[in-house]
């Protein structure tokens, strides 16, 4: 990487308005970032159906209740299933009350707030086959997963008192996945989380100043990785993590290509992706600056006390270097 | 733990004003949180001086330049050394300029900001002996480390354009420590990081509303772990992580006791601690609500896509349960 003698920089961007330290003195060669763990080996790719895996086709009865499947009209040959999480972080029963409420009323101080933990926590099973990961699917197969997200988000939008929906994927045990069968998750919250409201404020301020959307204004030269007809993947100007990628949302092709490139370049690392949507109660005047995007973060570095303490991240890789490396990955063409 | 049938709660406190989901459905017994890794075994406790460890007494010449040592008047029998980080995240040369500046001036969009990466990144070696960890030191020994922090912070305060100092410790490889010899770090920043400014705003608002300090107002009944003459350790009301602990700052005794209890109860887990100070340019009117405290986070859970995406954490352990468990740890008395 051409960063060895470059000075550190402190950067912020107009989308998130958060500081990040990009520190090349801590940089390594791209090969050093290759993942040591082979997360695919967890999943025993030689076996297509694992008797003990509740997400595999044939084991549907072992799962928490199904919300819907794609395609809907079939009972057996599903491509994607959306189910309830067996261990939900929030309770989907609207009558849920905080056990703490009584205590709080008696003893609570002014600044301590407790809400009952109402919300939804769903799982999207991305394939009926245990050994198939998202980057193995066809672009159309990835599009079906994204359409399932969209449909579930629309259902959750209709629920009163849900304010924000977070779609995310944890790939690999060290990225937080407890099941090796390819899946992603949706959490619907009764509050707008801090990153979403900060992002919205930041994008609004940029729009007020310039009349444009800060996400649409992103440099597409040295930060570009790939582009499809309507969408781009980039290494964001103030990347929080090494090889962090954003995709202005598309339907399948670019997400598949990007995950494949990550896998090829960095030895199939554990990764997380998050879809950054708008809060659900949006006015039409807010639409010009609240585009959705996907943030992909391969797990290549450890979060330490500095990041936990300050909320400010140290990234050893300049995003323009990450973009160049990923732009140039050769993806083998299938016969 | 008595949380198995309790409902999830969404909490926020008046110190940090950030949401956290406390989700007992994901809770395990306290024994399940015991760390699997024995981080002390990394450090080869049978050997007192390791020839390859630059932090060990006798290897001082292998380190980056020393800033000061305690006691100052001795050249060999130091207790604590403060040195420059060999791989600093920021550059201590005030003339550091961003290589990106020219590019930004030519191509930058309104919202993309780059600062030259000026700042200080120091290391505090907490003991001359390789096998000794912070919780092994006497309370007076821990106090010497804290006094070294204080002295270094005072030096950094005198530097123009430094706005915030973050003291932190990463204990164990999975918590981000690259050296097994017991050490902590100080990073001095030219900007006030987001958690500090959010905390300051939150504490100011509480003070405006109540006339009191939100940190001083913390419940000391069910959230209390231990107390010394002037200080307390608590499981904070809206703990972001399982078994997170705060100590309103003292000089040695309570920090040592708390780290010892964590080690005994949770099998010497990797942990991070962070000292939350005030920004350096403070007026006297801000002093009533800007007390320092230490936040200790044992590494017991993984950060996944939800936390990365939202900035909102899911904690499986109610802090009042963590407080009870840690309050009742029996610390063996030395003969």
Short mmCIF file of N, CA, C and O in Angstrom, two decimals, chain B residues 32-149:
data_model
loop_
_atom_site.label_atom_id
_atom_site.label_comp_id
_atom_site.label_asym_id
_atom_site.label_seq_id
_atom_site.Cartn_x
_atom_site.Cartn_y
_atom_site.Cartn_z
N UNK B 32 -21.88 -18.39 32.84
CA UNK B 32 -21.73 -18.45 31.39
C UNK B 32 -20.92 -17.28 30.85
O UNK B 32 -20.47 -17.29 29.72
N UNK B 33 -20.82 -16.22 31.65
CA UNK B 33 -20.06 -15.06 31.20
C UNK B 33 -18.58 -15.18 31.50
O UNK B 33 -17.80 -14.35 31.07
N UNK B 34 -18.23 -16.21 32.26
CA UNK B 34 -16.81 -16.36 32.59
C UNK B 34 -16.00 -16.43 31.30
O UNK B 34 -16.37 -17.11 30.35
N UNK B 35 -14.90 -15.74 31.29
CA UNK B 35 -14.06 -15.70 30.11
C UNK B 35 -13.45 -17.08 29.85
O UNK B 35 -13.05 -17.78 30.77
N UNK B 36 -13.42 -17.46 28.58
CA UNK B 36 -12.80 -18.74 28.24
C UNK B 36 -11.29 -18.59 28.15
O UNK B 36 -10.55 -19.49 28.44
N UNK B 37 -10.87 -17.41 27.67
CA UNK B 37 -9.43 -17.22 27.49
C UNK B 37 -8.80 -16.84 28.82
O UNK B 37 -9.37 -16.07 29.59
N UNK B 38 -7.65 -17.38 29.10
CA UNK B 38 -6.89 -17.01 30.28
C UNK B 38 -5.87 -16.00 29.81
O UNK B 38 -4.76 -16.38 29.45
N UNK B 39 -6.23 -14.74 29.85
CA UNK B 39 -5.33 -13.77 29.22
C UNK B 39 -3.99 -13.71 29.92
O UNK B 39 -3.00 -13.36 29.32
N UNK B 40 -3.95 -14.07 31.20
CA UNK B 40 -2.66 -14.02 31.90
C UNK B 40 -1.67 -15.03 31.35
O UNK B 40 -0.47 -14.85 31.45
N UNK B 41 -2.18 -16.13 30.79
CA UNK B 41 -1.27 -17.16 30.31
C UNK B 41 -0.46 -16.66 29.11
O UNK B 41 0.59 -17.20 28.80
N UNK B 42 -0.95 -15.60 28.46
CA UNK B 42 -0.18 -15.01 27.36
C UNK B 42 1.20 -14.55 27.84
O UNK B 42 2.14 -14.47 27.08
N UNK B 43 1.23 -14.16 29.10
CA UNK B 43 2.36 -13.35 29.54
C UNK B 43 3.45 -14.18 30.22
O UNK B 43 4.38 -13.63 30.75
N UNK B 44 3.29 -15.48 30.18
CA UNK B 44 4.31 -16.36 30.72
C UNK B 44 4.72 -15.94 32.13
O UNK B 44 5.82 -15.42 32.35
N UNK B 45 3.84 -16.13 33.10
CA UNK B 45 4.08 -15.59 34.43
C UNK B 45 5.29 -16.21 35.14
O UNK B 45 5.77 -15.66 36.12
N UNK B 46 5.80 -17.31 34.62
CA UNK B 46 6.95 -17.91 35.29
C UNK B 46 8.21 -17.07 35.08
O UNK B 46 9.15 -17.16 35.84
N UNK B 47 8.19 -16.26 34.06
CA UNK B 47 9.38 -15.47 33.77
C UNK B 47 9.15 -14.02 34.16
O UNK B 47 8.16 -13.42 33.78
N UNK B 48 10.05 -13.44 34.89
CA UNK B 48 9.88 -12.06 35.32
C UNK B 48 10.35 -11.06 34.27
O UNK B 48 9.74 -10.03 34.07
N UNK B 49 11.46 -11.34 33.64
CA UNK B 49 11.91 -10.45 32.57
C UNK B 49 11.96 -11.26 31.28
O UNK B 49 12.49 -12.35 31.24
N UNK B 50 11.34 -10.72 30.24
CA UNK B 50 11.34 -11.42 28.97
C UNK B 50 12.27 -10.68 28.03
O UNK B 50 12.07 -9.49 27.76
N UNK B 51 13.30 -11.38 27.52
CA UNK B 51 14.30 -10.68 26.70
C UNK B 51 13.67 -9.96 25.51
O UNK B 51 14.14 -8.91 25.11
N UNK B 52 12.59 -10.50 24.98
CA UNK B 52 12.02 -9.92 23.76
C UNK B 52 11.01 -8.82 24.07
O UNK B 52 10.48 -8.21 23.15
N UNK B 53 10.71 -8.57 25.36
CA UNK B 53 9.68 -7.56 25.68
C UNK B 53 10.32 -6.20 25.97
O UNK B 53 11.02 -6.05 26.97
N UNK B 54 10.07 -5.20 25.12
CA UNK B 54 10.71 -3.89 25.34
C UNK B 54 10.18 -3.16 26.58
O UNK B 54 10.81 -2.19 27.01
N UNK B 55 9.06 -3.61 27.13
CA UNK B 55 8.51 -2.92 28.30
C UNK B 55 9.13 -3.42 29.61
O UNK B 55 8.91 -2.84 30.67
N UNK B 56 9.88 -4.53 29.57
CA UNK B 56 10.48 -5.07 30.79
C UNK B 56 11.69 -4.24 31.23
O UNK B 56 12.40 -3.68 30.39
N UNK B 57 11.89 -4.19 32.53
CA UNK B 57 13.07 -3.51 33.08
C UNK B 57 14.32 -4.09 32.43
O UNK B 57 14.44 -5.31 32.27
N UNK B 58 15.26 -3.24 32.05
CA UNK B 58 16.48 -3.68 31.38
C UNK B 58 16.42 -3.52 29.88
O UNK B 58 17.45 -3.49 29.21
N UNK B 59 15.19 -3.42 29.34
CA UNK B 59 15.03 -3.28 27.88
C UNK B 59 14.59 -1.88 27.47
O UNK B 59 14.04 -1.70 26.38
N UNK B 60 14.83 -0.92 28.36
CA UNK B 60 14.34 0.44 28.11
C UNK B 60 14.82 1.01 26.77
O UNK B 60 14.12 1.80 26.13
N UNK B 61 16.03 0.60 26.35
CA UNK B 61 16.61 1.13 25.10
C UNK B 61 15.84 0.67 23.87
O UNK B 61 15.99 1.23 22.79
N UNK B 62 15.02 -0.38 24.01
CA UNK B 62 14.25 -0.87 22.85
C UNK B 62 12.97 -0.07 22.61
O UNK B 62 12.27 -0.29 21.63
N UNK B 63 12.67 0.83 23.56
CA UNK B 63 11.39 1.55 23.47
C UNK B 63 11.54 2.86 22.70
O UNK B 63 12.65 3.37 22.51
N UNK B 64 10.41 3.40 22.31
CA UNK B 64 10.36 4.78 21.83
C UNK B 64 10.74 5.69 23.01
O UNK B 64 10.75 5.26 24.16
N UNK B 65 11.07 6.98 22.73
CA UNK B 65 11.60 7.85 23.80
C UNK B 65 10.72 7.92 25.05
O UNK B 65 9.50 7.89 24.97
N UNK B 66 11.41 8.01 26.20
CA UNK B 66 10.72 8.14 27.48
C UNK B 66 10.28 9.58 27.69
O UNK B 66 11.01 10.51 27.36
N UNK B 67 9.10 9.77 28.25
CA UNK B 67 8.61 11.11 28.58
C UNK B 67 8.92 11.42 30.03
O UNK B 67 9.47 12.46 30.36
N UNK B 68 8.57 10.49 30.93
CA UNK B 68 9.05 10.59 32.32
C UNK B 68 8.88 9.22 32.98
O UNK B 68 8.25 8.32 32.41
N UNK B 69 9.48 9.09 34.15
CA UNK B 69 9.32 7.86 34.93
C UNK B 69 9.01 8.21 36.37
O UNK B 69 9.22 9.34 36.80
N UNK B 70 8.48 7.23 37.11
CA UNK B 70 8.19 7.41 38.53
C UNK B 70 8.92 6.29 39.29
O UNK B 70 8.75 5.12 38.93
N UNK B 71 9.74 6.61 40.34
CA UNK B 71 10.09 7.98 40.73
C UNK B 71 11.10 8.59 39.77
O UNK B 71 11.85 7.89 39.13
N UNK B 72 11.10 9.92 39.74
CA UNK B 72 11.90 10.63 38.76
C UNK B 72 13.40 10.58 39.04
O UNK B 72 14.20 10.58 38.11
N UNK B 73 13.75 10.54 40.33
CA UNK B 73 15.15 10.71 40.69
C UNK B 73 15.99 9.44 40.55
O UNK B 73 17.17 9.44 40.75
N UNK B 74 15.36 8.38 40.16
CA UNK B 74 16.12 7.14 40.02
C UNK B 74 16.30 6.84 38.54
O UNK B 74 15.50 7.20 37.70
N UNK B 75 17.35 6.15 38.20
CA UNK B 75 17.55 5.79 36.80
C UNK B 75 17.24 4.32 36.54
O UNK B 75 17.07 3.92 35.40
N UNK B 76 17.18 3.50 37.58
CA UNK B 76 16.98 2.08 37.29
C UNK B 76 15.69 1.52 37.91
O UNK B 76 14.91 0.86 37.24
N UNK B 77 15.43 1.82 39.18
CA UNK B 77 14.31 1.16 39.85
C UNK B 77 13.00 1.91 39.66
O UNK B 77 12.38 2.34 40.63
N UNK B 78 12.57 2.06 38.42
CA UNK B 78 11.32 2.76 38.17
C UNK B 78 10.14 1.86 38.51
O UNK B 78 10.21 0.63 38.41
N UNK B 79 9.05 2.50 38.90
CA UNK B 79 7.78 1.78 39.13
C UNK B 79 6.87 1.89 37.92
O UNK B 79 6.16 0.96 37.57
N UNK B 80 6.88 3.07 37.32
CA UNK B 80 6.01 3.35 36.17
C UNK B 80 6.82 4.17 35.17
O UNK B 80 7.57 5.07 35.57
N UNK B 81 6.70 3.83 33.88
CA UNK B 81 7.34 4.64 32.84
C UNK B 81 6.30 5.13 31.85
O UNK B 81 5.41 4.37 31.45
N UNK B 82 6.39 6.39 31.47
CA UNK B 82 5.52 6.95 30.43
C UNK B 82 6.40 7.20 29.21
O UNK B 82 7.38 7.94 29.28
N UNK B 83 6.06 6.53 28.09
CA UNK B 83 6.90 6.62 26.89
C UNK B 83 6.03 6.98 25.69
O UNK B 83 4.80 6.90 25.74
N UNK B 84 6.69 7.35 24.60
CA UNK B 84 5.96 7.57 23.34
C UNK B 84 5.56 6.21 22.77
O UNK B 84 6.25 5.22 22.96
N UNK B 85 4.43 6.17 22.08
CA UNK B 85 4.02 4.95 21.39
C UNK B 85 4.86 4.79 20.13
O UNK B 85 5.04 5.75 19.38
N UNK B 86 5.41 3.60 19.93
CA UNK B 86 6.26 3.36 18.76
C UNK B 86 5.46 3.43 17.46
O UNK B 86 6.00 3.74 16.40
N UNK B 87 4.17 3.13 17.54
CA UNK B 87 3.29 3.19 16.36
C UNK B 87 2.14 4.14 16.65
O UNK B 87 1.00 3.72 16.83
N UNK B 88 2.43 5.44 16.74
CA UNK B 88 1.40 6.38 17.19
C UNK B 88 0.30 6.55 16.16
O UNK B 88 0.55 6.57 14.94
N UNK B 89 -0.93 6.67 16.65
CA UNK B 89 -2.07 6.93 15.76
C UNK B 89 -2.05 8.37 15.26
O UNK B 89 -2.61 8.67 14.21
N UNK B 90 -1.44 9.27 16.02
CA UNK B 90 -1.35 10.67 15.62
C UNK B 90 0.11 11.10 15.68
O UNK B 90 0.92 10.47 16.36
N UNK B 91 0.42 12.19 14.99
CA UNK B 91 1.81 12.64 14.92
C UNK B 91 2.03 13.80 15.88
O UNK B 91 1.29 14.78 15.88
N UNK B 92 3.11 13.70 16.70
CA UNK B 92 3.36 14.76 17.69
C UNK B 92 4.12 15.94 17.11
O UNK B 92 4.57 16.82 17.84
N UNK B 93 4.27 15.97 15.79
CA UNK B 93 4.94 17.11 15.16
C UNK B 93 3.89 18.13 14.73
O UNK B 93 3.06 17.83 13.87
N UNK B 94 3.91 19.31 15.32
CA UNK B 94 2.83 20.27 15.08
C UNK B 94 2.75 20.70 13.62
O UNK B 94 1.71 21.17 13.16
N UNK B 95 3.86 20.51 12.88
CA UNK B 95 3.83 20.94 11.48
C UNK B 95 3.16 19.92 10.57
O UNK B 95 3.09 20.11 9.37
N UNK B 96 2.65 18.81 11.15
CA UNK B 96 2.07 17.77 10.30
C UNK B 96 0.91 18.35 9.48
O UNK B 96 0.06 19.05 9.98
N UNK B 97 0.97 18.07 8.21
CA UNK B 97 -0.06 18.55 7.29
C UNK B 97 -0.70 17.37 6.62
O UNK B 97 -0.07 16.35 6.39
N UNK B 98 -1.91 17.53 6.26
CA UNK B 98 -2.61 16.47 5.54
C UNK B 98 -2.13 16.40 4.10
O UNK B 98 -2.11 17.40 3.39
N UNK B 99 -1.72 15.19 3.67
CA UNK B 99 -1.36 15.00 2.26
C UNK B 99 -2.58 15.22 1.38
O UNK B 99 -2.49 15.37 0.18
N UNK B 100 -3.72 15.16 2.04
CA UNK B 100 -4.97 15.20 1.30
C UNK B 100 -5.42 16.64 1.07
O UNK B 100 -6.31 16.88 0.28
N UNK B 101 -4.77 17.58 1.76
CA UNK B 101 -5.29 18.95 1.75
C UNK B 101 -5.39 19.54 0.35
O UNK B 101 -6.38 20.14 -0.01
N UNK B 102 -4.32 19.30 -0.42
CA UNK B 102 -4.31 19.85 -1.76
C UNK B 102 -5.47 19.27 -2.57
O UNK B 102 -6.21 19.98 -3.24
N UNK B 103 -5.61 17.96 -2.43
CA UNK B 103 -6.69 17.28 -3.14
C UNK B 103 -8.04 17.84 -2.72
O UNK B 103 -8.91 18.10 -3.54
N UNK B 104 -8.20 18.03 -1.41
CA UNK B 104 -9.48 18.50 -0.90
C UNK B 104 -9.80 19.89 -1.42
O UNK B 104 -10.94 20.19 -1.76
N UNK B 105 -8.77 20.74 -1.44
CA UNK B 105 -9.02 22.09 -1.90
C UNK B 105 -9.48 22.09 -3.35
O UNK B 105 -10.34 22.86 -3.74
N UNK B 106 -8.92 21.15 -4.11
CA UNK B 106 -9.28 21.09 -5.52
C UNK B 106 -10.62 20.38 -5.75
O UNK B 106 -11.41 20.79 -6.58
N UNK B 107 -10.85 19.33 -4.99
CA UNK B 107 -11.99 18.46 -5.30
C UNK B 107 -13.01 18.29 -4.16
O UNK B 107 -14.04 17.70 -4.34
N UNK B 108 -12.66 18.75 -2.97
CA UNK B 108 -13.48 18.44 -1.80
C UNK B 108 -14.88 19.02 -1.91
O UNK B 108 -15.08 20.08 -2.48
N UNK B 109 -15.82 18.30 -1.37
CA UNK B 109 -17.17 18.83 -1.28
C UNK B 109 -17.33 19.51 0.07
O UNK B 109 -16.51 19.33 0.97
N UNK B 110 -18.38 20.27 0.17
CA UNK B 110 -18.57 21.13 1.35
C UNK B 110 -18.45 20.35 2.66
O UNK B 110 -17.91 20.85 3.63
N UNK B 111 -18.95 19.14 2.69
CA UNK B 111 -19.04 18.44 3.96
C UNK B 111 -17.85 17.59 4.32
O UNK B 111 -17.83 17.00 5.38
N UNK B 112 -16.88 17.48 3.46
CA UNK B 112 -15.73 16.62 3.76
C UNK B 112 -14.62 17.46 4.36
O UNK B 112 -14.10 18.37 3.73
N UNK B 113 -14.24 17.14 5.57
CA UNK B 113 -13.27 17.93 6.31
C UNK B 113 -12.07 17.05 6.61
O UNK B 113 -12.22 15.91 7.02
N UNK B 114 -10.87 17.57 6.39
CA UNK B 114 -9.65 16.87 6.76
C UNK B 114 -8.79 17.77 7.60
O UNK B 114 -8.53 18.91 7.23
N UNK B 115 -8.35 17.28 8.75
CA UNK B 115 -7.37 17.97 9.57
C UNK B 115 -6.07 17.19 9.50
O UNK B 115 -6.09 15.97 9.40
N UNK B 116 -4.95 17.88 9.58
CA UNK B 116 -3.69 17.17 9.75
C UNK B 116 -3.75 16.38 11.04
O UNK B 116 -4.35 16.83 12.02
N UNK B 117 -3.15 15.20 11.06
CA UNK B 117 -3.31 14.30 12.21
C UNK B 117 -2.35 14.59 13.34
O UNK B 117 -1.60 13.71 13.78
N UNK B 118 -2.41 15.82 13.87
CA UNK B 118 -1.56 16.20 15.01
C UNK B 118 -2.15 15.70 16.31
O UNK B 118 -3.37 15.78 16.52
N UNK B 119 -1.29 15.20 17.19
CA UNK B 119 -1.75 14.76 18.50
C UNK B 119 -0.66 13.94 19.17
O UNK B 119 0.44 13.79 18.63
N UNK B 120 -0.95 13.41 20.34
CA UNK B 120 0.02 12.63 21.10
C UNK B 120 -0.55 11.25 21.41
O UNK B 120 -1.74 11.13 21.69
N UNK B 121 0.30 10.25 21.33
CA UNK B 121 -0.12 8.89 21.63
C UNK B 121 0.96 8.26 22.50
O UNK B 121 2.02 7.88 22.00
N UNK B 122 0.71 8.18 23.80
CA UNK B 122 1.72 7.73 24.76
C UNK B 122 1.32 6.39 25.37
O UNK B 122 0.16 5.98 25.32
N UNK B 123 2.31 5.73 25.96
CA UNK B 123 2.10 4.44 26.62
C UNK B 123 2.53 4.57 28.07
O UNK B 123 3.58 5.16 28.35
N UNK B 124 1.74 4.05 28.99
CA UNK B 124 2.12 4.00 30.39
C UNK B 124 2.45 2.56 30.73
O UNK B 124 1.56 1.68 30.71
N UNK B 125 3.72 2.28 31.01
CA UNK B 125 4.12 0.93 31.44
C UNK B 125 3.89 0.86 32.95
O UNK B 125 4.49 1.62 33.71
N UNK B 126 3.01 -0.03 33.36
CA UNK B 126 2.47 0.02 34.73
C UNK B 126 3.33 -0.67 35.77
O UNK B 126 3.10 -0.51 36.97
N UNK B 127 4.28 -1.47 35.29
CA UNK B 127 5.16 -2.20 36.20
C UNK B 127 6.43 -2.57 35.44
O UNK B 127 6.37 -2.84 34.24
N UNK B 128 7.58 -2.63 36.10
CA UNK B 128 8.79 -3.09 35.39
C UNK B 128 8.77 -4.61 35.15
O UNK B 128 9.56 -5.10 34.35
N UNK B 129 7.87 -5.32 35.83
CA UNK B 129 7.89 -6.80 35.80
C UNK B 129 6.84 -7.32 34.82
O UNK B 129 5.66 -6.95 34.89
N UNK B 130 7.26 -8.19 33.92
CA UNK B 130 6.39 -8.63 32.83
C UNK B 130 5.12 -9.33 33.32
O UNK B 130 4.05 -9.14 32.75
N UNK B 131 5.25 -10.14 34.37
CA UNK B 131 4.11 -10.98 34.76
C UNK B 131 3.11 -10.26 35.66
O UNK B 131 2.08 -10.82 36.03
N UNK B 132 3.41 -9.02 36.05
CA UNK B 132 2.54 -8.31 37.01
C UNK B 132 1.46 -7.52 36.27
O UNK B 132 1.77 -6.71 35.39
N UNK B 133 0.20 -7.79 36.60
CA UNK B 133 -0.89 -7.01 36.02
C UNK B 133 -1.39 -5.97 37.01
O UNK B 133 -1.06 -6.03 38.20
N UNK B 134 -2.22 -5.07 36.52
CA UNK B 134 -2.67 -3.95 37.35
C UNK B 134 -3.36 -4.44 38.63
O UNK B 134 -3.17 -3.88 39.70
N UNK B 135 -4.15 -5.52 38.50
CA UNK B 135 -4.86 -6.01 39.68
C UNK B 135 -3.93 -6.74 40.65
O UNK B 135 -4.33 -7.09 41.75
N UNK B 136 -2.67 -7.02 40.23
CA UNK B 136 -1.69 -7.63 41.15
C UNK B 136 -0.98 -6.60 42.01
O UNK B 136 -0.39 -6.94 43.04
N UNK B 137 -0.97 -5.34 41.57
CA UNK B 137 -0.26 -4.30 42.31
C UNK B 137 -0.98 -4.01 43.63
O UNK B 137 -2.17 -4.31 43.78
N UNK B 138 -0.26 -3.41 44.56
CA UNK B 138 -0.89 -2.94 45.79
C UNK B 138 -1.76 -1.73 45.47
O UNK B 138 -1.58 -1.09 44.43
N UNK B 139 -2.71 -1.37 46.34
CA UNK B 139 -3.49 -0.15 46.10
C UNK B 139 -2.57 1.05 45.87
O UNK B 139 -2.85 1.90 45.01
N UNK B 140 -1.46 1.12 46.59
CA UNK B 140 -0.52 2.24 46.41
C UNK B 140 0.13 2.17 45.03
O UNK B 140 0.38 3.20 44.40
N UNK B 141 0.42 0.94 44.57
CA UNK B 141 1.00 0.77 43.23
C UNK B 141 0.04 1.23 42.15
O UNK B 141 0.46 1.85 41.15
N UNK B 142 -1.25 0.94 42.31
CA UNK B 142 -2.26 1.41 41.35
C UNK B 142 -2.35 2.93 41.40
O UNK B 142 -2.49 3.60 40.37
N UNK B 143 -2.21 3.47 42.62
CA UNK B 143 -2.27 4.93 42.76
C UNK B 143 -1.13 5.61 42.01
O UNK B 143 -1.32 6.67 41.42
N UNK B 144 0.04 4.99 41.97
CA UNK B 144 1.17 5.57 41.24
C UNK B 144 0.84 5.64 39.74
O UNK B 144 1.15 6.64 39.07
N UNK B 145 0.19 4.60 39.22
CA UNK B 145 -0.21 4.61 37.80
C UNK B 145 -1.19 5.76 37.55
O UNK B 145 -1.05 6.52 36.59
N UNK B 146 -2.17 5.90 38.44
CA UNK B 146 -3.17 6.97 38.27
C UNK B 146 -2.52 8.35 38.37
O UNK B 146 -2.89 9.28 37.64
N UNK B 147 -1.52 8.47 39.26
CA UNK B 147 -0.82 9.76 39.38
C UNK B 147 0.00 10.05 38.12
O UNK B 147 0.13 11.21 37.72
N UNK B 148 0.52 8.99 37.48
CA UNK B 148 1.24 9.19 36.21
C UNK B 148 0.28 9.68 35.13
O UNK B 148 0.61 10.57 34.33
N UNK B 149 -0.94 9.12 35.09
CA UNK B 149 -1.96 9.63 34.15
C UNK B 149 -2.16 11.13 34.38
O UNK B 149 -2.19 11.93 33.46
#
